[in-house]
PDB file of C-alpha atoms in Angstrom:
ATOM      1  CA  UNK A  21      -5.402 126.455 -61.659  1.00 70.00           C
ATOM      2  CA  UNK A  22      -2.328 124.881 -63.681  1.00 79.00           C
ATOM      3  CA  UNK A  23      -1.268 126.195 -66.951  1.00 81.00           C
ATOM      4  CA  UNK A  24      -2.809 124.582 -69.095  1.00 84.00           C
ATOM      5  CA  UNK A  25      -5.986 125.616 -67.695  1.00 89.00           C
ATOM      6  CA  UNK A  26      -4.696 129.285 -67.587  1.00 91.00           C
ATOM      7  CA  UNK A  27      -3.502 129.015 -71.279  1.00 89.00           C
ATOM      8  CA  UNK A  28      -7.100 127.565 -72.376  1.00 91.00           C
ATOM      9  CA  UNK A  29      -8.463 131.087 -70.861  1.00 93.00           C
ATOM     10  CA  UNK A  30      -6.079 133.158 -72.632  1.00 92.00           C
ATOM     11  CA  UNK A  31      -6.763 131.103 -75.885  1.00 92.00           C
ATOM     12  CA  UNK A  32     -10.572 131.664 -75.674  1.00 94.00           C
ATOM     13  CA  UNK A  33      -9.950 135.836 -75.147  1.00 94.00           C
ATOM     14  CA  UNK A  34      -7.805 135.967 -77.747  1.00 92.00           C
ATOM     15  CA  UNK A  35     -10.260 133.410 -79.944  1.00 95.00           C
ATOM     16  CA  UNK A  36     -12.628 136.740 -79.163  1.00 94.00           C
ATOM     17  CA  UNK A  37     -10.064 139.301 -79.949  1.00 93.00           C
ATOM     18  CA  UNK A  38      -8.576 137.570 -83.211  1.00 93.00           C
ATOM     19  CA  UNK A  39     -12.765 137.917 -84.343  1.00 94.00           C
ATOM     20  CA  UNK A  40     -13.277 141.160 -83.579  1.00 91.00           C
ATOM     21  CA  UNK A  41     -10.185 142.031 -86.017  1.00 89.00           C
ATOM     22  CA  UNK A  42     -11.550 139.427 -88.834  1.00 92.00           C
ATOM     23  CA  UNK A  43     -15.126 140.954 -88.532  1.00 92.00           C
ATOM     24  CA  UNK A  44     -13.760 144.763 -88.793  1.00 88.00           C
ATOM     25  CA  UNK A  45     -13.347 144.703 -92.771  1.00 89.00           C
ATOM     26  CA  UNK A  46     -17.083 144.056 -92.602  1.00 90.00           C
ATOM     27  CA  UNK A  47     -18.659 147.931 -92.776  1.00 89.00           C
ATOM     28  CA  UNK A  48     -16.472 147.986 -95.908  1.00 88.00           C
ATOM     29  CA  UNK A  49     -18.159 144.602 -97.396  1.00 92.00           C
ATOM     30  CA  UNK A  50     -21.414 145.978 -96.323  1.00 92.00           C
ATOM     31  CA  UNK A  51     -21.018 149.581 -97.969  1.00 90.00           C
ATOM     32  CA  UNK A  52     -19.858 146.778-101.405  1.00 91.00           C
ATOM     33  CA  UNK A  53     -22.944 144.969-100.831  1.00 93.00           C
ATOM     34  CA  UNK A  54     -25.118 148.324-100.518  1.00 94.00           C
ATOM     35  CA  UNK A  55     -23.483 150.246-103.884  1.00 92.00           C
ATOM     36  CA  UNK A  56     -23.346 147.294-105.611  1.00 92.00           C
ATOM     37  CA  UNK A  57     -19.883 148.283-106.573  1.00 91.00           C
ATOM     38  CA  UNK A  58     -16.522 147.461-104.793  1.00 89.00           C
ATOM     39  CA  UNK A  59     -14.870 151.246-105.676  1.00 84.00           C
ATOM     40  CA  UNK A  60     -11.646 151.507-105.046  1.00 80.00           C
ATOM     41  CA  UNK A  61     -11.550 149.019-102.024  1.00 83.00           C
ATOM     42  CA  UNK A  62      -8.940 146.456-102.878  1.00 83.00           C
ATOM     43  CA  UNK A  63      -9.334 142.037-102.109  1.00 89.00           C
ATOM     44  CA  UNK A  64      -5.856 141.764-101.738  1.00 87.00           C
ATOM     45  CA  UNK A  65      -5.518 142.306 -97.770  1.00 86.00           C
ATOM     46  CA  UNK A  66      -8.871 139.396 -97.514  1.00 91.00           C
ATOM     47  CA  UNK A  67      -6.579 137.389-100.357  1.00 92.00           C
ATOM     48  CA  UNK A  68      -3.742 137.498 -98.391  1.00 89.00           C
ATOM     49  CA  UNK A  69      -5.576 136.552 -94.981  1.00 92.00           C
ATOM     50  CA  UNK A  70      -6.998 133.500 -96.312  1.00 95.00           C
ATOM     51  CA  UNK A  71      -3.445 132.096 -96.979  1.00 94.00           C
ATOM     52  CA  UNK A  72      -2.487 132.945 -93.171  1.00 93.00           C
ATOM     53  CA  UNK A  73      -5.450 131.387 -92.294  1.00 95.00           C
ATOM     54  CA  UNK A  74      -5.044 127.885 -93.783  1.00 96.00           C
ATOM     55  CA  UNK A  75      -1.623 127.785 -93.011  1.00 96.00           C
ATOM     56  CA  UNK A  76      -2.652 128.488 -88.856  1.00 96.00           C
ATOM     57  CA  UNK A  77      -5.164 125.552 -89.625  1.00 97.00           C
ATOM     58  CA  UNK A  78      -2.884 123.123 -91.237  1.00 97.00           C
ATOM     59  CA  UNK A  79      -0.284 124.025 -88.109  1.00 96.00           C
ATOM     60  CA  UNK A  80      -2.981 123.053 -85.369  1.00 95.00           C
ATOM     61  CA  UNK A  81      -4.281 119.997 -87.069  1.00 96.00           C
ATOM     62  CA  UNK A  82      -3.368 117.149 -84.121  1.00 95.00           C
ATOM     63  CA  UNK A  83      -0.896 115.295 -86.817  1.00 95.00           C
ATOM     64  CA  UNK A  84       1.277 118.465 -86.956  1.00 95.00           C
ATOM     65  CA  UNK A  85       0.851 120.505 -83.574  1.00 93.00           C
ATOM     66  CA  UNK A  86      -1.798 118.655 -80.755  1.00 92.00           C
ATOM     67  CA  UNK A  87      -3.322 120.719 -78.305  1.00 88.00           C
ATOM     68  CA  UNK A  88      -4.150 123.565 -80.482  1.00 91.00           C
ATOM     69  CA  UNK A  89      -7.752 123.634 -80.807  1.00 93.00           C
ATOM     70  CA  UNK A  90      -8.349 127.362 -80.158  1.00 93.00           C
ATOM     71  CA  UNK A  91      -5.602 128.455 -82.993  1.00 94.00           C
ATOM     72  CA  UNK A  92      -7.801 126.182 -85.684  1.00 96.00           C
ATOM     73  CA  UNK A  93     -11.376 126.785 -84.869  1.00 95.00           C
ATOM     74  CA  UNK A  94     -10.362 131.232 -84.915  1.00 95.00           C
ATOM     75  CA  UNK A  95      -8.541 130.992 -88.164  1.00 96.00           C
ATOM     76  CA  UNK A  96     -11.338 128.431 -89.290  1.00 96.00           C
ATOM     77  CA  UNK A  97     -13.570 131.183 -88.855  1.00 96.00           C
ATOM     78  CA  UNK A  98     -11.719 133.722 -89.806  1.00 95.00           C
ATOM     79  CA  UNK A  99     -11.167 131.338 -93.474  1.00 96.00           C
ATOM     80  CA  UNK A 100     -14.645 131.170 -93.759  1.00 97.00           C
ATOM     81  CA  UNK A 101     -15.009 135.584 -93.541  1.00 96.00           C
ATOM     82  CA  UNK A 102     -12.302 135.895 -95.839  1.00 95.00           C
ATOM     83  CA  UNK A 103     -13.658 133.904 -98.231  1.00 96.00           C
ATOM     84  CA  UNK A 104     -17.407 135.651 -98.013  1.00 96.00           C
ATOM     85  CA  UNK A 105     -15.244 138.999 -98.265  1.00 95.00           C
ATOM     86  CA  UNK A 106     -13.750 137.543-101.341  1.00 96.00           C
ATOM     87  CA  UNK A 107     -17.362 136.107-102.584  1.00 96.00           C
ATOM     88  CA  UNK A 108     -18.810 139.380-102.575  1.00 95.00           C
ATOM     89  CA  UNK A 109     -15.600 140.641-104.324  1.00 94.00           C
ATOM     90  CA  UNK A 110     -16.370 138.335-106.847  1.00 95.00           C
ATOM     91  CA  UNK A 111     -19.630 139.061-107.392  1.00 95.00           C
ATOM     92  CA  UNK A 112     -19.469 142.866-107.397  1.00 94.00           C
ATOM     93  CA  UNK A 113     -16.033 143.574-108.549  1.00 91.00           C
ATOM     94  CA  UNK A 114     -14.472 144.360-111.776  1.00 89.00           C
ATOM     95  CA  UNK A 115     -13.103 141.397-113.909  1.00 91.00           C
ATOM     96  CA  UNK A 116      -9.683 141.707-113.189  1.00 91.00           C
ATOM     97  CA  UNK A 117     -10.929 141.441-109.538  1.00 90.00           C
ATOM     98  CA  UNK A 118     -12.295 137.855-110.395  1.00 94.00           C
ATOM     99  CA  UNK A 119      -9.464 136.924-112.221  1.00 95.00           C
ATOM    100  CA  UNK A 120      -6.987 138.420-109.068  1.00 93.00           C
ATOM    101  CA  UNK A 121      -8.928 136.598-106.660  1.00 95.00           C
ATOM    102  CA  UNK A 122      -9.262 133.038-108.692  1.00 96.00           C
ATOM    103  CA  UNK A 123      -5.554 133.025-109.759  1.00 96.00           C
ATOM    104  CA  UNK A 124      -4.244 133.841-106.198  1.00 95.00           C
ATOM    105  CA  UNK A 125      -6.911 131.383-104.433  1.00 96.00           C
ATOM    106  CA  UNK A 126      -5.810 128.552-107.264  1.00 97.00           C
ATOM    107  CA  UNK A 127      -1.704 129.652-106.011  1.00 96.00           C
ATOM    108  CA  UNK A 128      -2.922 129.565-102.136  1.00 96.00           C
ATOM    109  CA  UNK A 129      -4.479 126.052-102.330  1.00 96.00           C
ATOM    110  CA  UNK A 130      -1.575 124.317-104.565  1.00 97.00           C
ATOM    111  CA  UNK A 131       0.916 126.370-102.232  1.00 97.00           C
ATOM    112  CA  UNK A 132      -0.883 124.564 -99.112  1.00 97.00           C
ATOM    113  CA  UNK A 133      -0.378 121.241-100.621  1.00 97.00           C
ATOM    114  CA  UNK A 134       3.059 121.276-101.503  1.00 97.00           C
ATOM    115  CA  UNK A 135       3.817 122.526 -97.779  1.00 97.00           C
ATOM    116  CA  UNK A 136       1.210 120.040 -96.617  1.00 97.00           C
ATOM    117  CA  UNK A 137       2.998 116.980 -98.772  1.00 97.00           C
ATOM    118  CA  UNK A 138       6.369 118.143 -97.648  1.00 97.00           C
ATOM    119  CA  UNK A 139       5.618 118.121 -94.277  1.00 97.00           C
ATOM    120  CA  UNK A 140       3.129 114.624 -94.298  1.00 96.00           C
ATOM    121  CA  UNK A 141       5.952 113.145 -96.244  1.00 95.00           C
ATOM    122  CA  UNK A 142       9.350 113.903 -95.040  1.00 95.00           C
ATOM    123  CA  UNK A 143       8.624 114.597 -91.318  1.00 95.00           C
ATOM    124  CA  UNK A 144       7.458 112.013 -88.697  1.00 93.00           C
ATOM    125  CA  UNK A 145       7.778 113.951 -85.550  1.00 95.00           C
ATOM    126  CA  UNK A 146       5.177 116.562 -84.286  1.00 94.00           C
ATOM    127  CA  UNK A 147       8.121 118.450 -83.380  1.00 93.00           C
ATOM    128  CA  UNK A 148       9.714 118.221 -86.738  1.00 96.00           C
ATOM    129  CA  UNK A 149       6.385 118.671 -88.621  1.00 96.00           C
ATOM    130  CA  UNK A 150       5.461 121.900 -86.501  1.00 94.00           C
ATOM    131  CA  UNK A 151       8.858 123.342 -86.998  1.00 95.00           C
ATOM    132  CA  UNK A 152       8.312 123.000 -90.927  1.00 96.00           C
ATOM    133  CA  UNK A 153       4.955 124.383 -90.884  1.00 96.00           C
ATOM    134  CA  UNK A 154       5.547 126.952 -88.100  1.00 94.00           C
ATOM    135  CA  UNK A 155       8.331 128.409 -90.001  1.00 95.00           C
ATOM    136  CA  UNK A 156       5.959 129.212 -93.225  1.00 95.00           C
ATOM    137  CA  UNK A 157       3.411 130.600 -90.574  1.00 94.00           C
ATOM    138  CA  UNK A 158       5.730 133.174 -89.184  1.00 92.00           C
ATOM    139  CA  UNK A 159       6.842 134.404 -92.114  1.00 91.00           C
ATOM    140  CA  UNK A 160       3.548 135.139 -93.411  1.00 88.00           C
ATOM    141  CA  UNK A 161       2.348 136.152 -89.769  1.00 84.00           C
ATOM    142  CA  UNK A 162       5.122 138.600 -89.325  1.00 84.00           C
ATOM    143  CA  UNK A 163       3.891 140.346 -92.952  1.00 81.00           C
ATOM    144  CA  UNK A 164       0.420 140.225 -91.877  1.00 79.00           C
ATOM    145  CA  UNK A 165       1.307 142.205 -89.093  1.00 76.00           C
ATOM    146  CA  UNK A 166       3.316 144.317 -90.678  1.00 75.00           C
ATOM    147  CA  UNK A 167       1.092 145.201 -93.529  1.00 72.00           C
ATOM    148  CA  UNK A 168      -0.292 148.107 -91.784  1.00 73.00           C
ATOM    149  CA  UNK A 169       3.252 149.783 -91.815  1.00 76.00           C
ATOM    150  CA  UNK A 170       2.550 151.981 -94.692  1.00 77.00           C
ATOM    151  CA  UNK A 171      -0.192 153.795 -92.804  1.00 79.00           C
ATOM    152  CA  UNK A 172       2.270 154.310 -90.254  1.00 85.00           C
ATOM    153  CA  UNK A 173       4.296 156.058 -92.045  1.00 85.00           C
ATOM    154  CA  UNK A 174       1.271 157.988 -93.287  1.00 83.00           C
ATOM    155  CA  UNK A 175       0.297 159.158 -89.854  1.00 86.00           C
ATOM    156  CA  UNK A 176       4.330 160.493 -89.189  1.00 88.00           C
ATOM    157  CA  UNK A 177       4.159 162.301 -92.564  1.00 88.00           C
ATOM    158  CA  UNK A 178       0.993 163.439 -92.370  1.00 85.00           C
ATOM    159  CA  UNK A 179       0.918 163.945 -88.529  1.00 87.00           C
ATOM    160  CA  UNK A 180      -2.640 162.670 -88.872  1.00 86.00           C
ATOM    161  CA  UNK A 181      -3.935 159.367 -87.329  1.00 83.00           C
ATOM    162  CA  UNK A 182      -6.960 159.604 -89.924  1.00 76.00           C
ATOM    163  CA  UNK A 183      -6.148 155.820 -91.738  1.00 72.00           C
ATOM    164  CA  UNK A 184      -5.183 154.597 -88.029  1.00 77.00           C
ATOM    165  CA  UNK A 185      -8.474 153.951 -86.413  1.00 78.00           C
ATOM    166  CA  UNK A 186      -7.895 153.238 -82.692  1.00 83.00           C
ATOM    167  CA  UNK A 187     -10.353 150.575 -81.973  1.00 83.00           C
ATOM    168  CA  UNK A 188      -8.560 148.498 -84.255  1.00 81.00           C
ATOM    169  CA  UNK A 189      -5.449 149.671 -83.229  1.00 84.00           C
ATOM    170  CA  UNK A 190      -5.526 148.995 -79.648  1.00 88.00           C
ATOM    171  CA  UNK A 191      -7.451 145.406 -80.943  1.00 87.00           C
ATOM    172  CA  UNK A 192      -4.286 144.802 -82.463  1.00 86.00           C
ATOM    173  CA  UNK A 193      -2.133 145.279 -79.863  1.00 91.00           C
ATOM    174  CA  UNK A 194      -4.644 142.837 -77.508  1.00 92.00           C
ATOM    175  CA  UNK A 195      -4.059 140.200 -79.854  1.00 91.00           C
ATOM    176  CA  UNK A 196      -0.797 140.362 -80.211  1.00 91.00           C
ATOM    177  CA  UNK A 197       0.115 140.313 -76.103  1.00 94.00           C
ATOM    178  CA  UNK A 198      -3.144 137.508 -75.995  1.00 94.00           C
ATOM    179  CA  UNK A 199      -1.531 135.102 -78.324  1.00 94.00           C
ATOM    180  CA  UNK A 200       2.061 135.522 -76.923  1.00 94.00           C
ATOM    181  CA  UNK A 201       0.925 135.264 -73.307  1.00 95.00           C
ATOM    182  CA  UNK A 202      -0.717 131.827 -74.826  1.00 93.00           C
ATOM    183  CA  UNK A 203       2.723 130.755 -76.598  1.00 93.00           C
ATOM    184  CA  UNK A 204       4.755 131.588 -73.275  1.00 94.00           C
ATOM    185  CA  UNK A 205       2.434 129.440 -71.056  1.00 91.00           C
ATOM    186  CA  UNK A 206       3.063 126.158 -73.425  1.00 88.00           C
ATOM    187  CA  UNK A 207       5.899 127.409 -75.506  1.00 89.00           C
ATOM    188  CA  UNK A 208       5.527 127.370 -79.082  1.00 91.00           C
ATOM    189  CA  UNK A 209       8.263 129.263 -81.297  1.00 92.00           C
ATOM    190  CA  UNK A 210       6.125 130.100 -84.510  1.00 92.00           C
ATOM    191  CA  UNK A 211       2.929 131.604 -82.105  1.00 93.00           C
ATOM    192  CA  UNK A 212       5.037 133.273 -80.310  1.00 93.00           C
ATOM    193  CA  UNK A 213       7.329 135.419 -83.068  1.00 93.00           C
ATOM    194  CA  UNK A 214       4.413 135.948 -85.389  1.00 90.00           C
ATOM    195  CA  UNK A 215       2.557 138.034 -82.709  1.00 91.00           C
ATOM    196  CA  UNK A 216       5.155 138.777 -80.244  1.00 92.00           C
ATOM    197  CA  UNK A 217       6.075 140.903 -83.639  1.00 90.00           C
ATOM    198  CA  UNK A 218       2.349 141.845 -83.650  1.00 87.00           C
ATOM    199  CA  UNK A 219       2.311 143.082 -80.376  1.00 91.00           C
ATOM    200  CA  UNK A 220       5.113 145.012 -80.918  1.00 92.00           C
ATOM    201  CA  UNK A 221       3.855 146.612 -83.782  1.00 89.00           C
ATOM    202  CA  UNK A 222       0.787 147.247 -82.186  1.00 88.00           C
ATOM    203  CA  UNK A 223       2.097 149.113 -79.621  1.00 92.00           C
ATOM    204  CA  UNK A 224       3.703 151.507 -81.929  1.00 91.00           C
ATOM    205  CA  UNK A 225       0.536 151.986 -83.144  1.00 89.00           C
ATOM    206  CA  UNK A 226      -0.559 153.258 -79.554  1.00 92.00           C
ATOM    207  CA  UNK A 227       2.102 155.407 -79.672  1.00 92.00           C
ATOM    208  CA  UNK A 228       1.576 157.224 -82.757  1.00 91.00           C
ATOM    209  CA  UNK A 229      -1.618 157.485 -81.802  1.00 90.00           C
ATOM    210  CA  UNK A 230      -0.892 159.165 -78.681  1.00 90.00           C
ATOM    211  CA  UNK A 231       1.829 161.772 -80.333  1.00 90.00           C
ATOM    212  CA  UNK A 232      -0.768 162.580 -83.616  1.00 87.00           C
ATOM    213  CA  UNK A 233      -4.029 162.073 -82.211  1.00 85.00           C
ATOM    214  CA  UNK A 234      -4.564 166.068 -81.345  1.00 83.00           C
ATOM    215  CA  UNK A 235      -3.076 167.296 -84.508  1.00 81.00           C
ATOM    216  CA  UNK A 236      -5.616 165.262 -86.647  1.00 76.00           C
ATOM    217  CA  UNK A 237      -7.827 167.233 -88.485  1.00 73.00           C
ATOM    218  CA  UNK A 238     -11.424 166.899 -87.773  1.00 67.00           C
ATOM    219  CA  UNK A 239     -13.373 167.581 -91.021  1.00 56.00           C
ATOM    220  CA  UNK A 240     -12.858 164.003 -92.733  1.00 48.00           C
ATOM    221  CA  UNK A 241     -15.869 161.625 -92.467  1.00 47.00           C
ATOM    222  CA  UNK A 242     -13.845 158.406 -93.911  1.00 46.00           C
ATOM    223  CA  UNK A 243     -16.040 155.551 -92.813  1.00 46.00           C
ATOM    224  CA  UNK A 244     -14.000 153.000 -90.848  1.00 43.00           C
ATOM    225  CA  UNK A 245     -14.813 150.836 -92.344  1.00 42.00           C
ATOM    226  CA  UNK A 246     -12.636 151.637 -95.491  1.00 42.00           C
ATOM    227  CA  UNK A 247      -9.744 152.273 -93.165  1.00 41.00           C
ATOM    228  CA  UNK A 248      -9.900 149.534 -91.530  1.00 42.00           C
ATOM    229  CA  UNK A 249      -9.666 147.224 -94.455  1.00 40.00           C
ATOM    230  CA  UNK A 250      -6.210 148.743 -95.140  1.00 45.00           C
ATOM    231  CA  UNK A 251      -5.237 147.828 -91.761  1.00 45.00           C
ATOM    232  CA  UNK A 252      -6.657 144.393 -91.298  1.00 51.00           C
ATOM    233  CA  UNK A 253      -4.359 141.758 -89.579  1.00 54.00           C
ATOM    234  CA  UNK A 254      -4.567 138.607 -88.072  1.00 57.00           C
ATOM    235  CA  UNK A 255      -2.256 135.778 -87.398  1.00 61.00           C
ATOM    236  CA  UNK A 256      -3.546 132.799 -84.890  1.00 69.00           C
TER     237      UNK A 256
END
């Protein structure tokens, strides 16, 4: 078995990983759906996400980065969550949520095509072109990842890993060591920092978890699902 053949496996279990973590906001959506009514839950972490996910998409078209089928068909499906997330934000949510959501969707897209006409018309190489594009995607992978660092904190003051669910967590973590095992095997800068950072990050995670775990208090029945749409995260 050669490496590409090796990397195509690790692609495909991280493909599964990277969905578990875009299908976790979806007891929050559901509980929306349900109450008719979207709280105090926020769009802006499925707002965000939809921006990584274009940009992954536009990275792994063949023109820009060839050979990177498994990075567009996960964040094509992860795009296509987001954007029911954001649908039933839109249909349940108050009107500044609609006009959040439209403004910052309107942004994303014209952002995407002034990268995309940038990169179609003043690069030629796939080297050059991925280097351009790859360079947006890390810097928006690396805060994607490290959007969850406020409820870090929160578990060190609090000593309580209440916001930190650990499935998610540990899912995390996965991904991150998946999709840099998958950058190492045919290196690729721009996979490889965004979730190298991830996995990182994700092993913190572990460890807070670990130290704060029996010092949690037991009386809170917080569905996951609202925690976990604070800690959402997804890069490739």
């Amino acid at each position: 078995m050669d490496n590409m053949q090796i990397r195509t496996i690790v692609g495909i279990i991280g493909n599964v990983i990277s969905f578990v973590l875009f299908i976790s906001p979806a007891p929050t959506i559901w509980r929306i759906f349900r109450n008719k009514s979207v709280e105090e839950f926020s769009p802006d972490p499925y707002i965000a996400c939809v921006l990584n996910c274009l940009l992954w998409i536009f990275y792994g078209l063949p023109f820009n980065h060839p050979n990177s089928t498994l990075v567009v068909t996960i964040n094509g499906t992860g795009l296509v969550l987001e954007l029911i997330y954001l649908t039933i934000f839109l249909i349940y949510g108050k009107s500044s949520h609609r006009k959040k959501i439209t403004i910052f969707l309107l942004i994303e897209v014209i952002f995407l095509g002034v990268v995309a006409g940038i990169d179609l018309g003043l690069f030629h190489t796939h080297k050059a072109r991925s280097t351009f594009v790859g360079a947006f995607c890390v810097v928006f992978g690396v805060a994607m990842y490290a959007s969850p660092l406020t409820i870090m904190w929160k578990v060190i003051k609090t000593k309580s890993v209440e916001f930190m669910p650990f499935p998610l967590s540990l899912a995390a973590f996965l991904n991150g060591c998946c999709w840099t095992t998958y950058a190492l095997l045919k290196f690729d800068f721009a996979i490889l920092i965004a979730n190298g950072t991830g996995a990182v990050l994700g092993f913190i995670q572990l460890v807070l978890y670990a130290c704060y775990w029996g010092t949690t208090p037991k009386k809170s029945k917080t569905p996951v699902g609202a925690a976990g749409a604070e800690v959402q995260l997804q890069n490739v």
